One Martini backbone bead per residue (centre of mass of N, CA, C, O) as a GRO file, in nm:
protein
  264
    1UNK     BB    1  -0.190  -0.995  -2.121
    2UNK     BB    2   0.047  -1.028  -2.330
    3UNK     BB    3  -0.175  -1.167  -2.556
    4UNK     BB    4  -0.325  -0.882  -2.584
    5UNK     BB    5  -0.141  -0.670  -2.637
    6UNK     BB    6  -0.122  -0.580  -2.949
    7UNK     BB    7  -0.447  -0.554  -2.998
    8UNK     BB    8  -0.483  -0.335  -2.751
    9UNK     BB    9  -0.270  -0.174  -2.912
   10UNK     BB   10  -0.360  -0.139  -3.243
   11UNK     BB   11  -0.054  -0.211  -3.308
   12UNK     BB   12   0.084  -0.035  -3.179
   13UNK     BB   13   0.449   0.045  -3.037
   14UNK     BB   14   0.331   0.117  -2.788
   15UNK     BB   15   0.423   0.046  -2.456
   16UNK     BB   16   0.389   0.027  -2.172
   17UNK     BB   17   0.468   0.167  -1.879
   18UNK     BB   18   0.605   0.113  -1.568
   19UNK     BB   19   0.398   0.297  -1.444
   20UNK     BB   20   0.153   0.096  -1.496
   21UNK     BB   21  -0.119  -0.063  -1.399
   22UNK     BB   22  -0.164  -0.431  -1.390
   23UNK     BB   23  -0.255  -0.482  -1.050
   24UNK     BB   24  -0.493  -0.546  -0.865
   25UNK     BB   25  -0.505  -0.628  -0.472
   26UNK     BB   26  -0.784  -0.772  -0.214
   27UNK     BB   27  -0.739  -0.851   0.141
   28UNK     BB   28  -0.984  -0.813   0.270
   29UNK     BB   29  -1.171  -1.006   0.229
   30UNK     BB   30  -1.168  -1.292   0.255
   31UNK     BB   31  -1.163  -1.343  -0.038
   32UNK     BB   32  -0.940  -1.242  -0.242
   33UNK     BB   33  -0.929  -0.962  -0.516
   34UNK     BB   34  -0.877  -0.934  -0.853
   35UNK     BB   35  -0.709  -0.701  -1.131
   36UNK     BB   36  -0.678  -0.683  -1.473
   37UNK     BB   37  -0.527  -0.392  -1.685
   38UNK     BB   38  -0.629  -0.222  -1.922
   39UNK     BB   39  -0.519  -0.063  -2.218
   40UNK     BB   40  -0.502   0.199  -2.442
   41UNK     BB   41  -0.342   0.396  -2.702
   42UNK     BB   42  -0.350   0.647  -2.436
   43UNK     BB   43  -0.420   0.509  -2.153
   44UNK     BB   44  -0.668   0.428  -2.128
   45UNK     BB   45  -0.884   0.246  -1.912
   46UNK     BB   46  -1.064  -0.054  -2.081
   47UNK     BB   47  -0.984  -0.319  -1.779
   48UNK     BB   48  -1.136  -0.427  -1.496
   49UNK     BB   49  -1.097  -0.708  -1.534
   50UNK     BB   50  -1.413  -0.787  -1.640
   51UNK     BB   51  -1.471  -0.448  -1.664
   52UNK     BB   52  -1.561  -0.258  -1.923
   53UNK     BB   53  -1.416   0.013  -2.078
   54UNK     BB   54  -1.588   0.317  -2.270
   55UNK     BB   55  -1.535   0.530  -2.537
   56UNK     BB   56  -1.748   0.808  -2.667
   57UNK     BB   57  -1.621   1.097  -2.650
   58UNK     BB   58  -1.788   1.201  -2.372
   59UNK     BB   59  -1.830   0.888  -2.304
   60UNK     BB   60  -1.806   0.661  -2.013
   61UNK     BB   61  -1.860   0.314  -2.016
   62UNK     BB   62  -1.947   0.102  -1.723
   63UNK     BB   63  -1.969  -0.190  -1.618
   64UNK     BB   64  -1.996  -0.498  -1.438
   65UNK     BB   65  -1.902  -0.436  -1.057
   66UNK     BB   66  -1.770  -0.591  -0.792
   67UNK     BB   67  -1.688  -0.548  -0.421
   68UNK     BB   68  -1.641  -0.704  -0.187
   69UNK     BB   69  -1.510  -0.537   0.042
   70UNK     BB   70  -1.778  -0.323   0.046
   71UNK     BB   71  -2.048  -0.419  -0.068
   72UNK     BB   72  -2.063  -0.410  -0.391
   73UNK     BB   73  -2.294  -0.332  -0.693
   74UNK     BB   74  -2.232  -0.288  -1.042
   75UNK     BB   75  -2.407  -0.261  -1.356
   76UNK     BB   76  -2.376   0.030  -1.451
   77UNK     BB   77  -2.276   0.363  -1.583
   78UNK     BB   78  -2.228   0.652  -1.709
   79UNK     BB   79  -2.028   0.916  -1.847
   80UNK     BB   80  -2.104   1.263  -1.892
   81UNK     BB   81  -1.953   1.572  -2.069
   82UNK     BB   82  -2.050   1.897  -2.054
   83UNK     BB   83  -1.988   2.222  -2.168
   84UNK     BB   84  -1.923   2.306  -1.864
   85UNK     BB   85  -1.744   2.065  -1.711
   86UNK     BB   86  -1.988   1.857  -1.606
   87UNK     BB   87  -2.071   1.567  -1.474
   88UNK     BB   88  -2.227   1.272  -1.527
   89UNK     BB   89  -2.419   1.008  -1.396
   90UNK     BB   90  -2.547   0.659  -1.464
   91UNK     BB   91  -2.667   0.449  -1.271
   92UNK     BB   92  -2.663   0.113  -1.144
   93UNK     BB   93  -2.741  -0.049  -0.808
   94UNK     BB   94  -2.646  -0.179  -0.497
   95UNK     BB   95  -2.781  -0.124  -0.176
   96UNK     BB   96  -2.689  -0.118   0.171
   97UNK     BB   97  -3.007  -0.144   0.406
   98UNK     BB   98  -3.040  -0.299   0.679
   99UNK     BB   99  -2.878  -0.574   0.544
  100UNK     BB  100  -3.013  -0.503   0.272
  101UNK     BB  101  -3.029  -0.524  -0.021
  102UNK     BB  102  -3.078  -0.254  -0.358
  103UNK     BB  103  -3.218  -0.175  -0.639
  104UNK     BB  104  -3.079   0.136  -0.791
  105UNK     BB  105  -3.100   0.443  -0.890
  106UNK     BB  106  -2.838   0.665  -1.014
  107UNK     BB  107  -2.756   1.007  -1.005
  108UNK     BB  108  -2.492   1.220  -1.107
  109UNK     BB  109  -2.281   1.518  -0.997
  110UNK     BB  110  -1.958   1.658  -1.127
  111UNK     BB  111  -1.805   1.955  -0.969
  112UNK     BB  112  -1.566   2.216  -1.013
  113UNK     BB  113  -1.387   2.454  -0.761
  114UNK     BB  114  -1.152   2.485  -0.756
  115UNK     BB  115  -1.070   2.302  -0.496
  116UNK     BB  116  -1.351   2.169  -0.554
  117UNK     BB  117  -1.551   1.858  -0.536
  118UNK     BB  118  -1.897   1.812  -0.639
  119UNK     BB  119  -2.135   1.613  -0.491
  120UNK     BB  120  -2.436   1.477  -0.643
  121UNK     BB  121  -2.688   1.234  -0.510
  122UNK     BB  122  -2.995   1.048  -0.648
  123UNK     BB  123  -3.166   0.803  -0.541
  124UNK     BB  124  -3.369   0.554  -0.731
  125UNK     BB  125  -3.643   0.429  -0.811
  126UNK     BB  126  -3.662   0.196  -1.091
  127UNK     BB  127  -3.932   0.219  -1.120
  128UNK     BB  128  -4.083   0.511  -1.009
  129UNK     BB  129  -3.817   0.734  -0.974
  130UNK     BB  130  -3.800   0.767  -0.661
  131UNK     BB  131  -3.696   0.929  -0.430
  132UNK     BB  132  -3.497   0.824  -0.155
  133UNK     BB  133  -3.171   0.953  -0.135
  134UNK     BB  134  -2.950   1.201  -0.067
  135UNK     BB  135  -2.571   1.290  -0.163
  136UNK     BB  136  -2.344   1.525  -0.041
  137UNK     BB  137  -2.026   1.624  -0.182
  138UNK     BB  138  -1.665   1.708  -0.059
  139UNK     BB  139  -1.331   1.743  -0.232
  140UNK     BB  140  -1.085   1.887  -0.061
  141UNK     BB  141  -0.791   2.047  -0.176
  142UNK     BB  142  -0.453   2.161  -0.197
  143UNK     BB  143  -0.168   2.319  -0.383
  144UNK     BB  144  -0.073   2.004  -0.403
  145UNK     BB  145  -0.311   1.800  -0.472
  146UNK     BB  146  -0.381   1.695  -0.172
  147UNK     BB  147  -0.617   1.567   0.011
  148UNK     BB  148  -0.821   1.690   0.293
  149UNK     BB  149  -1.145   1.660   0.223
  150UNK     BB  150  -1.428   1.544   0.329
  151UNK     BB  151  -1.796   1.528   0.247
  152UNK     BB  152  -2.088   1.401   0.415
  153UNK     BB  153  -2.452   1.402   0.313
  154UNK     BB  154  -2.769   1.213   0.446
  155UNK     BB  155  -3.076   1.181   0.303
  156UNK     BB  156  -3.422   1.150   0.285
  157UNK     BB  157  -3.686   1.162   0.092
  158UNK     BB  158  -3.766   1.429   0.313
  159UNK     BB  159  -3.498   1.583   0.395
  160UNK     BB  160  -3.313   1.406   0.605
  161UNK     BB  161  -3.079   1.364   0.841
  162UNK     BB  162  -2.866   1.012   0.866
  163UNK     BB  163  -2.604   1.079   0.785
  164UNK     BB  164  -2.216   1.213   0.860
  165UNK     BB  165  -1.909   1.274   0.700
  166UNK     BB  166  -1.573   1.384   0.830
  167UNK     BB  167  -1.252   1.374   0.642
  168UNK     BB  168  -0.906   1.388   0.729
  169UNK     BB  169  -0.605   1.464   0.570
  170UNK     BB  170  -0.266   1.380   0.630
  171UNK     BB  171   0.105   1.489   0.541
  172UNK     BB  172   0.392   1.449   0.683
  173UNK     BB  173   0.569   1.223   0.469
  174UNK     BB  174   0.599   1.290   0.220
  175UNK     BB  175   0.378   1.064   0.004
  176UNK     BB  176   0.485   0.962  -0.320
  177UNK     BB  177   0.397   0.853  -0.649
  178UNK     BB  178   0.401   0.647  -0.906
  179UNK     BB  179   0.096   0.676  -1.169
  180UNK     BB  180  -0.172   0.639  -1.392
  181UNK     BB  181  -0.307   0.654  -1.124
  182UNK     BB  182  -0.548   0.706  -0.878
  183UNK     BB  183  -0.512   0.560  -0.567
  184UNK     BB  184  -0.655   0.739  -0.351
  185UNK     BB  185  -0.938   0.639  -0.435
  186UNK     BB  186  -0.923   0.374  -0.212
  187UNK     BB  187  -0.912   0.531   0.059
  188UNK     BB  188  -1.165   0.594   0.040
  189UNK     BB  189  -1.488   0.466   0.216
  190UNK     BB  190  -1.710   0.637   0.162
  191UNK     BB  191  -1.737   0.526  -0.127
  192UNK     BB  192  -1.898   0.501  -0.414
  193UNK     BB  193  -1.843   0.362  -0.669
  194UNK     BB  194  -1.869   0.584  -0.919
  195UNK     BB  195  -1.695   0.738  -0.764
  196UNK     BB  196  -1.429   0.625  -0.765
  197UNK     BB  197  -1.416   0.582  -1.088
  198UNK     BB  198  -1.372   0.899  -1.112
  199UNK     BB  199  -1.081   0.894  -0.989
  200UNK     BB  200  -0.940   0.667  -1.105
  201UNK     BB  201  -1.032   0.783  -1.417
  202UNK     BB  202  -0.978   1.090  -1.430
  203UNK     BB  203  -1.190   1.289  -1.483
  204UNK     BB  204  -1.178   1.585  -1.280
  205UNK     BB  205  -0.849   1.649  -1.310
  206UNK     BB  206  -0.766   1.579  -1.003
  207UNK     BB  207  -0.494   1.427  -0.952
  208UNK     BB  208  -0.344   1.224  -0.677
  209UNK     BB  209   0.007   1.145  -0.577
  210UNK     BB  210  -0.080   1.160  -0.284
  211UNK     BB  211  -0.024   1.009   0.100
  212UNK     BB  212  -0.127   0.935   0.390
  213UNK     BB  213  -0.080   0.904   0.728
  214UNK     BB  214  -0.363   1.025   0.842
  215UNK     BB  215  -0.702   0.939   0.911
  216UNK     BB  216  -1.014   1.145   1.017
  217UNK     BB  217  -1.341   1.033   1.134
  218UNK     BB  218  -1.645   1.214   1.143
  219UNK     BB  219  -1.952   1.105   1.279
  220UNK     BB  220  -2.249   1.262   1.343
  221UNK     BB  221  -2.089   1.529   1.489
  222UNK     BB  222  -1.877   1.327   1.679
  223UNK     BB  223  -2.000   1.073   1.813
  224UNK     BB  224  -1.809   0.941   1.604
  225UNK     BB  225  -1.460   0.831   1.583
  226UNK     BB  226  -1.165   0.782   1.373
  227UNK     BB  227  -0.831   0.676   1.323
  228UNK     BB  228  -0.578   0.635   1.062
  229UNK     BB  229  -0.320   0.454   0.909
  230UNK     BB  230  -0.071   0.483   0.679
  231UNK     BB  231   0.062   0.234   0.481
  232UNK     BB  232   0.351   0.154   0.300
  233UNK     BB  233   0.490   0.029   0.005
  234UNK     BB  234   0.827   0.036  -0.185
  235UNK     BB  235   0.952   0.118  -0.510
  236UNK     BB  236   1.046   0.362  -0.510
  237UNK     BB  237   0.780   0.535  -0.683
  238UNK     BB  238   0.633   0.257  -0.616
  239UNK     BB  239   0.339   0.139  -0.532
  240UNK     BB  240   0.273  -0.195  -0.351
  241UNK     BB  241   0.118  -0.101  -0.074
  242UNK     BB  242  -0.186  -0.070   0.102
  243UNK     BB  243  -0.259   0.086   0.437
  244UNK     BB  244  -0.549   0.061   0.662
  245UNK     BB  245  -0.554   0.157   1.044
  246UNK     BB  246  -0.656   0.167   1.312
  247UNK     BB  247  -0.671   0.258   1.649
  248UNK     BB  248  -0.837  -0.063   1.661
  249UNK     BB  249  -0.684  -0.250   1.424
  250UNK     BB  250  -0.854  -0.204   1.202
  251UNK     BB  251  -0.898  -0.292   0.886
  252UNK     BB  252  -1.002  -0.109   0.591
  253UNK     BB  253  -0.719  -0.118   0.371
  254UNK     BB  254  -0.590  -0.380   0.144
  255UNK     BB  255  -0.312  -0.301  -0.112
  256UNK     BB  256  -0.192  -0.477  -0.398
  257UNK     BB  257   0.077  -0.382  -0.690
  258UNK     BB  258   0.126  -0.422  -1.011
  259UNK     BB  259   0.346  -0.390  -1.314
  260UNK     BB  260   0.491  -0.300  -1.578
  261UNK     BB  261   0.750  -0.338  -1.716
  262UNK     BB  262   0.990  -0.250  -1.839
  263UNK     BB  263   1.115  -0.175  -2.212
  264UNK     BB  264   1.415  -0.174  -2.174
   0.00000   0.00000   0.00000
């Protein structure tokens, strides 16, 4: 990263903050994957790991993404912000269903109303366009900007409802941290990477930087539940840790961040 400071800052004097996110590494995977974080002279994020991420004007360009930890991966994304402040996304992906990968194509669209965050997504065949199933999500804030429900509902080609997840997160011990990016958007596991990546690179300006102490899942209207608790290591403001354990002991989560050191 060093090697590339210069450069990355296109000669300007700016130099990283303190709490600007230098690496992330997860250690759920059987083999940890880490990436190395680069930012422009805005600060805005411009690679995570080898996938370059471009602005140009109203679009942000995310090349290709593998998340092993997920079993995904992204081919390429766009989005786009619209005159009416709601954004889309087109993206390539790998969805795996029934034990099997495949590849489709995604149309997204997110919008902000209020404290909700809609996000309507249809999943469409590659070849020809053909809708396969479609993915409707809310994301609903407190008036202290942190995240308090998911709700996810899954239909198939013919709009039959075929599962769905609404997530609870409660904050009893007001733990925030300090940094550029919003880490709260890896909490969430019900997330397609595109989704993940809007909130990540805070596109839709709702950013949470509180974390949550305990998240309950309720899946296909009760049938099944688990809830997860929030452990985290801190320096000062700074998140190093994070971990979601379910309450029959399964890492759901586990990630730990290295920062840019001070510059005084």
């Amino acid at each position: 990263m060093t090697l590339g400071l210069f450069a990355l800052f296109d000669g300007c004097e700016k130099q990283p903050e303190y709490n600007w996110v230098k690496r992330i590494t997860d250690y759920k995977p059987e083999v940890k994957q880490y990436w190395e974080l680069e930012y422009d002279n805005r600060g805005r994020l411009t690679k995570l790991g080898n996938t370059p991420i471009c602005y140009d004007g109203d679009e942000v360009k995310v090349g290709s993404l593998e998340w092993n930890s997920r079993n995904e991966k992204l081919s390429y994304a766009t989005y786009r912000k619209m005159d009416d402040g709601i954004y889309t996304c087109l993206s390539e992906c790998f969805v795996n269903e029934d034990s099997t990968s495949r590849n489709m194509l995604k149309e997204t669209t997110f919008c902000s109303s209020g404290d909700t965050i809609h996000v309507l997504a249809y999943y469409k065949d590659v070849e020809n366009g053909q809708v396969l199933k479609e993915v409707s999500s809310k994301y609903v804030y407190d008036d202290r900007r942190r995240l308090t429900d998911v709700m996810n509902c899954y239909l198939d080609a013919q709009g039959n409802e075929t599962w769905a997840c609404h997530s609870y997160y409660t904050y009893d011990s007001n733990i925030v941290y300090d940094a550029n990016l919003d880490l709260s958007a890896l909490v969430v596991d019900c997330d397609a990477l595109d989704v993940s990546l809007y909130f990540l690179l805070g596109l839709g300006g709702n950013e949470s930087f509180a974390l949550p102490n305990y998240i309950r899942h309720c899946v296909n209207h009760g049938v099944a539940t688990y809830q997860g608790e929030g452990l985290y290591r801190m320096t000062g403001d700074l998140l190093n840790k994070l971990e979601v354990v379910s309450d029959d002991l399964k890492l759901k989560a586990r990630y730990e961040f290295e920062y840019y050191p001070s510059s005084e």
